[in-house]
Short mmCIF file of C-alpha atoms and ligand atoms in Angstrom, two decimals:
data_model
loop_
_atom_site.label_atom_id
_atom_site.label_comp_id
_atom_site.label_asym_id
_atom_site.label_seq_id
_atom_site.Cartn_x
_atom_site.Cartn_y
_atom_site.Cartn_z
CA MET K 1 43.38 105.94 277.79
CA ILE K 2 43.25 102.92 279.08
CA ASP K 3 43.96 99.83 275.86
CA ALA K 4 40.74 98.05 276.97
CA ARG K 5 37.92 97.17 274.83
CA VAL K 6 34.00 97.13 274.97
CA ASN K 7 32.51 93.88 273.38
CA GLU K 8 30.01 94.91 271.26
CA ASP K 9 28.13 91.19 270.71
CA ARG K 10 28.46 90.91 274.33
CA LEU K 11 26.70 94.17 275.43
CA TRP K 12 24.02 93.02 273.05
CA HIS K 13 23.51 89.85 273.82
CA SER K 14 23.60 90.72 277.13
CA HIS K 15 20.32 93.38 276.41
CA MET K 16 18.49 90.79 274.73
CA VAL K 17 18.24 88.02 277.40
CA MET K 18 17.21 90.71 279.70
CA ALA K 19 14.87 91.82 277.36
CA LYS K 20 13.23 88.72 278.14
CA ILE K 21 12.29 88.97 281.32
CA GLY K 22 8.53 91.00 280.71
CA ALA K 23 8.92 90.80 277.03
CA THR K 24 5.55 92.48 275.43
CA PRO K 25 3.93 91.20 272.51
CA GLY K 26 4.51 94.14 270.76
CA GLY K 27 8.92 94.08 271.20
CA GLY K 28 9.11 95.76 274.43
CA VAL K 29 9.38 95.48 278.34
CA GLY K 30 7.09 96.00 281.11
CA ARG K 31 8.56 95.42 284.26
CA LEU K 32 7.54 97.39 286.81
CA ALA K 33 9.05 98.07 289.87
CA LEU K 34 9.18 95.40 293.09
CA THR K 35 7.64 93.06 290.74
CA ASP K 36 8.34 89.19 290.60
CA LEU K 37 9.98 90.65 286.58
CA ASP K 38 11.93 93.09 288.79
CA ARG K 39 13.32 90.63 290.90
CA ASP K 40 14.31 88.46 287.99
CA ALA K 41 16.06 91.61 286.17
CA ARG K 42 17.70 92.09 289.74
CA ASP K 43 18.96 87.96 289.98
CA LEU K 44 20.03 87.87 286.07
CA PHE K 45 22.60 90.78 287.31
CA VAL K 46 24.05 89.73 290.47
CA GLY K 47 24.91 86.62 288.89
CA TRP K 48 26.59 88.17 285.80
CA CYS K 49 28.09 90.43 288.37
CA GLN K 50 29.30 87.70 290.59
CA GLU K 51 30.25 85.57 287.64
CA ALA K 52 33.02 88.73 286.69
CA GLY K 53 34.18 88.60 290.47
CA CYS K 54 32.19 91.34 292.20
CA ARG K 55 31.25 91.69 295.67
CA VAL K 56 26.96 92.19 295.14
CA ARG K 57 25.74 94.43 298.21
CA VAL K 58 22.38 95.42 298.52
CA ASP K 59 20.83 98.36 300.76
CA ARG K 60 17.95 99.23 302.85
CA ILE K 61 15.63 100.34 299.74
CA GLY K 62 16.86 97.73 297.23
CA ASN K 63 19.87 99.56 295.55
CA VAL K 64 22.10 97.02 294.32
CA PHE K 65 25.62 97.68 294.60
CA ALA K 66 28.37 95.21 292.22
CA ARG K 67 31.72 96.14 293.23
CA ARG K 68 34.76 95.38 291.94
CA ALA K 69 37.28 96.23 293.68
CA GLY K 70 40.28 98.80 293.26
CA THR K 71 43.76 98.14 294.54
CA ASP K 72 43.36 100.43 297.34
CA GLU K 73 40.23 99.49 299.18
CA SER K 74 39.84 101.97 301.42
CA ALA K 75 39.85 104.81 298.57
CA ALA K 76 36.04 106.02 297.86
CA PRO K 77 34.51 104.37 294.30
CA VAL K 78 33.16 105.32 291.24
CA MET K 79 30.10 104.54 290.47
CA THR K 80 27.83 103.97 287.85
CA GLY K 81 24.51 102.47 286.87
CA SER K 82 20.70 103.13 285.74
CA HIS K 83 17.37 101.09 286.01
CA LEU K 84 16.13 97.54 285.41
CA ASP K 85 13.07 98.30 286.06
CA THR K 86 10.40 99.48 282.95
CA GLN K 87 6.97 101.42 281.63
CA PRO K 88 4.10 99.52 281.72
CA LEU K 89 4.61 99.30 277.95
CA GLY K 90 8.36 100.95 278.19
CA GLY K 91 11.53 99.75 275.83
CA ARG K 92 14.45 97.56 276.12
CA PHE K 93 17.14 99.47 276.88
CA ASP K 94 15.99 102.84 278.78
CA GLY K 95 17.63 102.82 282.07
CA ILE K 96 18.95 99.03 281.05
CA PHE K 97 21.08 100.48 279.08
CA GLY K 98 22.83 102.27 282.05
CA VAL K 99 23.35 99.29 284.26
CA LEU K 100 24.54 96.54 281.38
CA ALA K 101 27.21 99.34 280.02
CA GLY K 102 28.28 99.66 283.53
CA LEU K 103 28.92 95.38 283.74
CA GLU K 104 29.88 95.50 280.05
CA VAL K 105 33.31 97.47 281.63
CA VAL K 106 33.55 95.05 284.56
CA ARG K 107 34.28 92.53 282.19
CA ALA K 108 35.92 94.74 279.59
CA LEU K 109 38.52 95.93 282.46
CA ASN K 110 38.69 91.56 282.95
CA ASP K 111 39.48 90.80 279.95
CA ALA K 112 42.40 93.30 279.61
CA GLY K 113 43.29 92.14 283.44
CA ILE K 114 43.40 96.24 284.07
CA ALA K 115 43.06 96.92 288.16
CA THR K 116 41.99 100.71 288.88
CA ARG K 117 43.24 101.81 292.16
CA ARG K 118 39.73 102.77 292.71
CA PRO K 119 36.51 100.28 293.12
CA LEU K 120 34.14 100.27 290.50
CA ASP K 121 30.35 100.05 291.85
CA VAL K 122 27.48 98.82 289.18
CA VAL K 123 24.25 100.37 290.79
CA VAL K 124 20.55 98.97 289.96
CA TRP K 125 18.76 101.91 291.56
CA THR K 126 14.93 100.98 293.06
CA ASP K 127 12.11 102.20 291.10
CA GLU K 128 13.52 104.66 288.62
CA GLU K 129 10.59 104.71 286.73
CA GLY K 130 7.86 105.85 289.22
CA ALA K 131 5.16 103.96 286.98
CA ARG K 132 4.13 101.69 289.70
CA PHE K 133 4.46 103.54 293.51
CA ARG K 134 3.89 107.28 291.27
CA SER K 135 6.98 108.83 292.86
CA GLY K 136 10.11 108.08 290.03
CA VAL K 137 14.04 108.06 291.04
CA MET K 138 13.10 106.46 294.61
CA GLY K 139 15.75 104.13 295.47
CA SER K 140 18.41 107.45 294.13
CA GLY K 141 16.51 109.91 295.90
CA VAL K 142 16.50 107.84 299.39
CA PHE K 143 20.17 107.25 298.26
CA ARG K 144 20.51 110.71 298.09
CA GLY K 145 18.60 112.05 301.56
CA LEU K 146 15.66 113.29 299.61
CA GLY K 147 13.26 112.25 302.16
CA THR K 148 12.98 109.64 304.44
CA LEU K 149 13.61 105.44 304.19
CA GLU K 150 10.50 104.90 306.17
CA ASP K 151 8.44 107.22 303.84
CA ALA K 152 9.83 105.39 301.09
CA LEU K 153 9.08 101.92 302.25
CA ALA K 154 5.38 103.12 303.25
CA MET K 155 4.80 104.12 300.18
CA THR K 156 2.18 102.29 297.89
CA ASP K 157 0.70 101.03 294.55
CA GLU K 158 -2.75 100.78 293.40
CA ALA K 159 -3.81 97.61 294.87
CA GLY K 160 -2.46 99.04 298.57
CA CYS K 161 1.35 97.53 298.09
CA SER K 162 3.98 98.90 300.24
CA VAL K 163 6.76 98.93 299.41
CA GLY K 164 9.07 97.78 302.41
CA ASP K 165 6.76 94.91 301.94
CA GLU K 166 7.38 94.05 297.72
CA LEU K 167 11.23 94.48 298.68
CA ALA K 168 10.72 92.01 301.35
CA ARG K 169 8.58 89.67 299.17
CA ILE K 170 10.96 89.74 295.92
CA GLY K 171 14.16 89.31 298.53
CA TYR K 172 15.45 92.89 297.84
CA ALA K 173 14.87 94.37 300.93
CA GLY K 174 18.90 94.42 301.92
CA PRO K 175 21.10 94.95 305.07
CA GLU K 176 22.96 97.67 304.48
CA PRO K 177 22.62 101.77 305.41
CA VAL K 178 21.27 103.63 302.61
CA GLY K 179 23.76 106.07 301.62
CA GLY K 180 26.05 107.79 304.18
CA PHE K 181 29.76 106.76 302.12
CA PRO K 182 31.84 108.65 300.09
CA ILE K 183 31.53 108.15 296.14
CA HIS K 184 34.11 110.08 293.98
CA ALA K 185 32.79 110.27 290.72
CA TYR K 186 29.21 108.97 289.33
CA PHE K 187 27.96 108.56 285.31
CA GLU K 188 25.47 107.16 284.05
CA ALA K 189 25.38 106.06 280.27
CA HIS K 190 21.44 106.60 278.82
CA ILE K 191 19.69 106.43 275.29
CA GLU K 192 18.88 110.13 274.71
CA GLN K 193 15.51 108.61 274.75
CA GLY K 194 15.02 112.29 272.48
CA PRO K 195 15.44 112.97 268.11
CA VAL K 196 18.12 115.16 268.03
CA LEU K 197 21.65 113.07 268.06
CA GLU K 198 19.73 110.48 265.29
CA SER K 199 18.86 113.98 263.22
CA GLU K 200 22.08 114.89 263.82
CA GLY K 201 23.81 111.45 262.82
CA ILE K 202 26.25 112.22 266.13
CA VAL K 203 26.66 109.05 268.14
CA ILE K 204 27.74 110.40 271.93
CA GLY K 205 25.34 112.57 274.22
CA VAL K 206 27.82 115.02 276.71
CA VAL K 207 24.94 115.65 278.92
CA GLU K 208 24.67 119.39 280.77
CA GLY K 209 22.19 118.72 282.75
CA ALA K 210 18.26 117.84 283.17
CA GLN K 211 14.94 119.95 283.35
CA GLY K 212 13.19 119.88 286.56
CA SER K 213 9.96 118.24 287.06
CA ARG K 214 6.69 117.57 289.50
CA ARG K 215 4.30 114.93 289.96
CA PHE K 216 0.93 115.72 291.43
CA ARG K 217 -2.05 112.87 292.26
CA VAL K 218 -5.40 114.85 291.69
CA THR K 219 -8.70 113.92 293.53
CA VAL K 220 -11.61 114.94 291.81
CA GLU K 221 -14.94 114.13 294.17
CA GLY K 222 -18.52 113.73 292.38
CA GLU K 223 -21.34 112.32 293.21
CA GLU K 224 -22.13 108.63 291.56
CA GLY K 225 -25.63 108.71 289.75
CA HIS K 226 -27.86 106.59 287.47
CA ALA K 227 -26.70 107.51 284.06
CA GLY K 228 -30.53 107.14 282.76
CA THR K 229 -32.23 108.84 285.32
CA LEU K 230 -30.18 111.77 286.76
CA PRO K 231 -30.15 115.07 284.88
CA MET K 232 -27.48 116.50 283.11
CA THR K 233 -28.22 119.54 284.93
CA LEU K 234 -28.00 118.03 288.81
CA ARG K 235 -25.22 116.19 288.29
CA ARG K 236 -21.72 116.06 289.92
CA ASP K 237 -19.89 113.88 287.29
CA ALA K 238 -15.85 113.53 288.95
CA LEU K 239 -14.99 112.51 285.57
CA LEU K 240 -16.24 115.65 283.28
CA GLY K 241 -14.50 117.71 286.27
CA ALA K 242 -10.96 115.98 285.49
CA ALA K 243 -11.39 116.11 281.67
CA ARG K 244 -11.51 119.83 281.96
CA MET K 245 -8.97 119.83 284.11
CA ILE K 246 -7.15 117.76 282.18
CA ASP K 247 -7.50 120.09 279.00
CA ALA K 248 -7.00 123.27 281.35
CA ILE K 249 -3.69 122.24 282.47
CA ASN K 250 -2.47 121.55 278.47
CA LYS K 251 -3.70 125.24 278.13
CA VAL K 252 -1.34 126.11 281.16
CA ALA K 253 1.41 124.52 278.89
CA PHE K 254 1.49 126.68 275.87
CA ARG K 255 0.68 129.68 277.62
CA HIS K 256 4.60 129.52 278.47
CA GLN K 257 7.11 129.93 275.93
CA PRO K 258 9.72 127.57 275.38
CA HIS K 259 6.40 125.13 276.58
CA PRO K 260 6.83 123.43 279.23
CA VAL K 261 5.83 119.82 279.23
CA ILE K 262 2.75 119.02 280.89
CA THR K 263 1.33 115.44 280.49
CA ALA K 264 -1.71 113.81 282.81
CA GLY K 265 -0.49 110.10 281.95
CA ALA K 266 -3.07 108.22 284.46
CA ILE K 267 -6.40 108.23 285.92
CA HIS K 268 -8.71 105.86 287.82
CA VAL K 269 -12.64 105.89 287.73
CA ARG K 270 -14.65 104.95 290.64
CA PRO K 271 -17.18 103.04 289.91
CA ASN K 272 -16.06 102.80 286.29
CA SER K 273 -19.10 101.90 284.93
CA PRO K 274 -21.20 103.01 281.57
CA ASN K 275 -24.15 103.51 283.03
CA THR K 276 -23.20 105.25 286.82
CA VAL K 277 -21.97 108.89 287.04
CA PRO K 278 -18.91 109.16 287.54
CA GLY K 279 -18.28 109.68 291.74
CA GLN K 280 -14.26 109.74 291.60
CA ALA K 281 -11.29 110.73 289.47
CA VAL K 282 -8.22 110.63 290.19
CA PHE K 283 -5.49 111.61 287.74
CA THR K 284 -1.99 111.82 287.74
CA ILE K 285 0.16 115.45 286.62
CA ASP K 286 3.77 115.54 285.49
CA SER K 287 5.04 118.93 285.09
CA ARG K 288 8.76 119.85 283.52
CA HIS K 289 10.83 122.74 282.86
CA PRO K 290 14.33 123.41 282.51
CA ASP K 291 14.11 126.71 284.74
CA ALA K 292 12.80 126.40 288.58
CA ALA K 293 11.05 129.21 288.99
CA VAL K 294 8.76 128.54 285.52
CA LEU K 295 8.14 125.36 287.11
CA ALA K 296 6.67 126.47 290.39
CA ALA K 297 4.69 129.72 288.02
CA ILE K 298 3.05 126.26 286.54
CA ASP K 299 2.21 124.83 288.92
CA GLU K 300 0.74 127.53 290.83
CA GLU K 301 -1.20 128.85 287.60
CA MET K 302 -2.34 124.45 287.09
CA ARG K 303 -3.54 124.39 290.61
CA ALA K 304 -5.62 127.48 290.09
CA ALA K 305 -7.10 126.24 286.77
CA CYS K 306 -7.75 122.91 288.36
CA ALA K 307 -9.96 125.08 291.17
CA ALA K 308 -12.00 127.01 289.25
CA ILE K 309 -13.26 124.17 287.62
CA ALA K 310 -14.01 122.10 290.95
CA GLU K 311 -15.51 125.08 292.51
CA ALA K 312 -18.06 125.57 288.90
CA GLY K 313 -19.09 121.99 289.38
CA GLY K 314 -19.62 121.78 292.97
CA LEU K 315 -16.84 118.81 292.75
CA PRO K 316 -14.17 118.55 295.90
CA LEU K 317 -10.70 119.18 294.80
CA ARG K 318 -7.40 117.47 296.34
CA ILE K 319 -3.84 117.64 294.71
CA GLU K 320 -1.48 115.82 296.11
CA GLN K 321 2.64 116.80 295.50
CA THR K 322 4.24 113.08 295.16
CA SER K 323 7.74 114.88 293.61
CA ASP K 324 9.69 117.57 292.99
CA ASN K 325 13.10 117.39 291.38
CA GLN K 326 15.16 120.66 290.50
CA PRO K 327 16.45 121.24 287.59
CA VAL K 328 20.26 120.27 287.80
CA ALA K 329 23.50 121.05 285.88
CA PHE K 330 26.35 118.00 285.88
CA ASP K 331 29.97 118.90 287.45
CA PRO K 332 31.77 120.79 284.63
CA ARG K 333 34.71 117.98 285.06
CA CYS K 334 32.37 115.04 284.52
CA ILE K 335 31.38 116.54 281.60
CA ASP K 336 34.74 117.45 280.25
CA SER K 337 35.87 113.89 281.04
CA VAL K 338 33.15 112.80 279.07
CA ARG K 339 33.32 115.32 276.16
CA ASN K 340 37.39 114.05 275.89
CA ALA K 341 36.82 110.69 276.29
CA ALA K 342 34.56 111.03 273.22
CA THR K 343 37.18 113.00 271.44
CA ALA K 344 40.02 110.48 271.90
CA LEU K 345 37.59 107.47 271.14
CA GLY K 346 37.04 109.44 267.33
CA LEU K 347 33.17 109.59 268.10
CA SER K 348 31.09 112.23 267.03
CA HIS K 349 29.68 114.34 269.76
CA ARG K 350 27.57 117.30 270.73
CA ASP K 351 26.81 118.37 274.26
CA ILE K 352 23.25 118.21 274.80
CA TYR K 353 20.08 119.31 277.50
CA SER K 354 18.16 116.04 278.99
CA GLY K 355 14.38 116.01 279.01
CA ALA K 356 14.59 113.01 281.03
CA GLY K 357 14.86 112.83 284.12
CA HIS K 358 17.57 110.20 285.30
CA ASP K 359 19.63 108.85 289.23
CA ALA K 360 22.39 110.39 287.75
CA CYS K 361 20.34 114.13 288.68
CA ASN K 362 20.16 112.44 292.33
CA LEU K 363 23.69 111.58 292.57
CA SER K 364 24.63 115.00 291.37
CA HIS K 365 24.06 115.71 294.43
CA VAL K 366 26.23 113.91 296.28
CA ALA K 367 29.06 113.23 294.06
CA PRO K 368 30.76 114.66 290.64
CA THR K 369 28.03 113.39 288.29
CA GLY K 370 28.10 113.14 284.13
CA MET K 371 26.08 111.31 281.85
CA ILE K 372 26.76 110.12 278.69
CA PHE K 373 23.78 109.53 275.73
CA VAL K 374 23.87 107.44 272.72
CA PRO K 375 21.00 108.01 270.24
CA CYS K 376 17.67 105.75 269.84
CA GLU K 377 15.64 105.18 266.94
CA LYS K 378 13.44 108.28 265.72
CA GLY K 379 13.46 109.03 269.67
CA ILE K 380 11.47 106.66 270.52
CA SER K 381 11.03 106.00 274.19
CA HIS K 382 8.55 105.19 276.92
CA ASN K 383 6.80 103.08 274.21
CA GLU K 384 7.68 99.14 273.13
CA LYS K 385 8.73 100.36 269.96
CA GLU K 386 12.31 102.11 271.47
CA ASN K 387 15.10 100.40 269.81
CA ALA K 388 19.08 101.40 269.94
CA LYS K 389 21.72 100.26 267.56
CA PRO K 390 24.76 98.06 268.95
CA GLU K 391 27.32 99.99 267.06
CA ASP K 392 25.53 103.21 269.20
CA LEU K 393 25.53 101.89 273.04
CA ALA K 394 29.40 100.15 272.62
CA ALA K 395 30.74 103.62 271.79
CA GLY K 396 28.11 104.88 274.71
CA ALA K 397 29.90 101.69 277.12
CA ALA K 398 33.52 102.38 275.22
CA VAL K 399 33.20 106.27 276.40
CA LEU K 400 31.86 105.13 279.86
CA MET K 401 35.27 102.69 280.33
CA GLN K 402 37.72 105.53 279.86
CA VAL K 403 35.74 107.85 282.16
CA LEU K 404 35.28 105.51 285.18
CA ALA K 405 39.07 104.30 284.60
CA GLU K 406 40.10 107.99 284.13
CA TRP K 407 38.44 108.48 287.50
CA ALA K 408 39.12 105.70 289.10
CA ALA K 409 42.51 106.74 288.67
CA SER K 410 42.55 109.63 290.09
C1 LIG B 501 11.91 109.16 283.30
O1 LIG B 501 11.59 107.82 282.80
C2 LIG B 501 11.20 110.16 283.55
O2 LIG B 501 9.97 110.00 283.65
O3 LIG B 501 12.06 111.07 282.68
MN1 LIG B 502 15.61 105.85 282.30
MN1 LIG B 503 11.99 106.29 282.05
#
């Protein structure tokens, strides 16, 4: 155990200042990846890290690494972090907490005058949410070697803006190569985003792993027509087809026990006019389950259900997979470190499994990795109402500090 204390007020204040960037009327944050707001959030973080004495590097996919030097600069770093981008109507803590907890650890170590042997990197990963470019965990994915840098830079949003152009525009197309250096260990702090910890009155979730997920873009082609003159029997209505498919994939989820979670979360209709029969509908599917075999099986069932509806309606169909994240088990040594730190700090804790995806899932493929959860109010997340208690955030940061210090000494 190291003798340093995180500062609860400072950690909370940092969250509240960060939450002003992209603040929504409903009390949340809307800060999509690689927008001007994302740039402002990154700039704020970089300024804070430089004030804390860190050296900041940016890689070619825009991941930001703020390094607190170790006494042995040739030693592989211990890394922590998360993301600053949010959902369109997101909260103040999802991702932000992991980044600011890392910064708070740096500040607390500085306050206590404690040097670690290994350097400490606090990371902001690019586009974790995937709300804008539709894939998610992008920066950590390229870092881990999943897909190529070129493919990621070429991805476009709905308006046709590419990741590469947007990175350059906001000044975060860094010069550093992506990944390819050893990491001694990675730890990520995050709000739970579910109801378990709060309902059991427990402060620390010792995260064992995370379920797998797949995302798809489904394009249903129909034919535009006049809403007043085209008889019902002659229509090829793309939106009606999409609606039937969305209902069918929901039923796929309920055919399995325990249920996978399947979501059609975004839809675009052409031409999106009240008196034109829709000629095209494009919607997304996000499917998740802890078991890779079930994930593959529901993929097949969803494709078959959509194909049958498309055929019956005379609607050409295209299904593209936009992401594939396997279920993850975190490193037993990292899990033990988190559990032991919580015990040593006298904090209530339990083992927990993550329903959400995290950058840590990608990092688990390149370094021993663990995660620390803290409760959030009523388990609400991806929602402007997302909330957490200052003392719980401080408890999570205190656990993070102990595990980072432990691994930075070894
Ligand atoms: C991350 O926000 C996820 O979709 O799990
Ligand atoms: Mn997150
Ligand atoms: Mn999220």
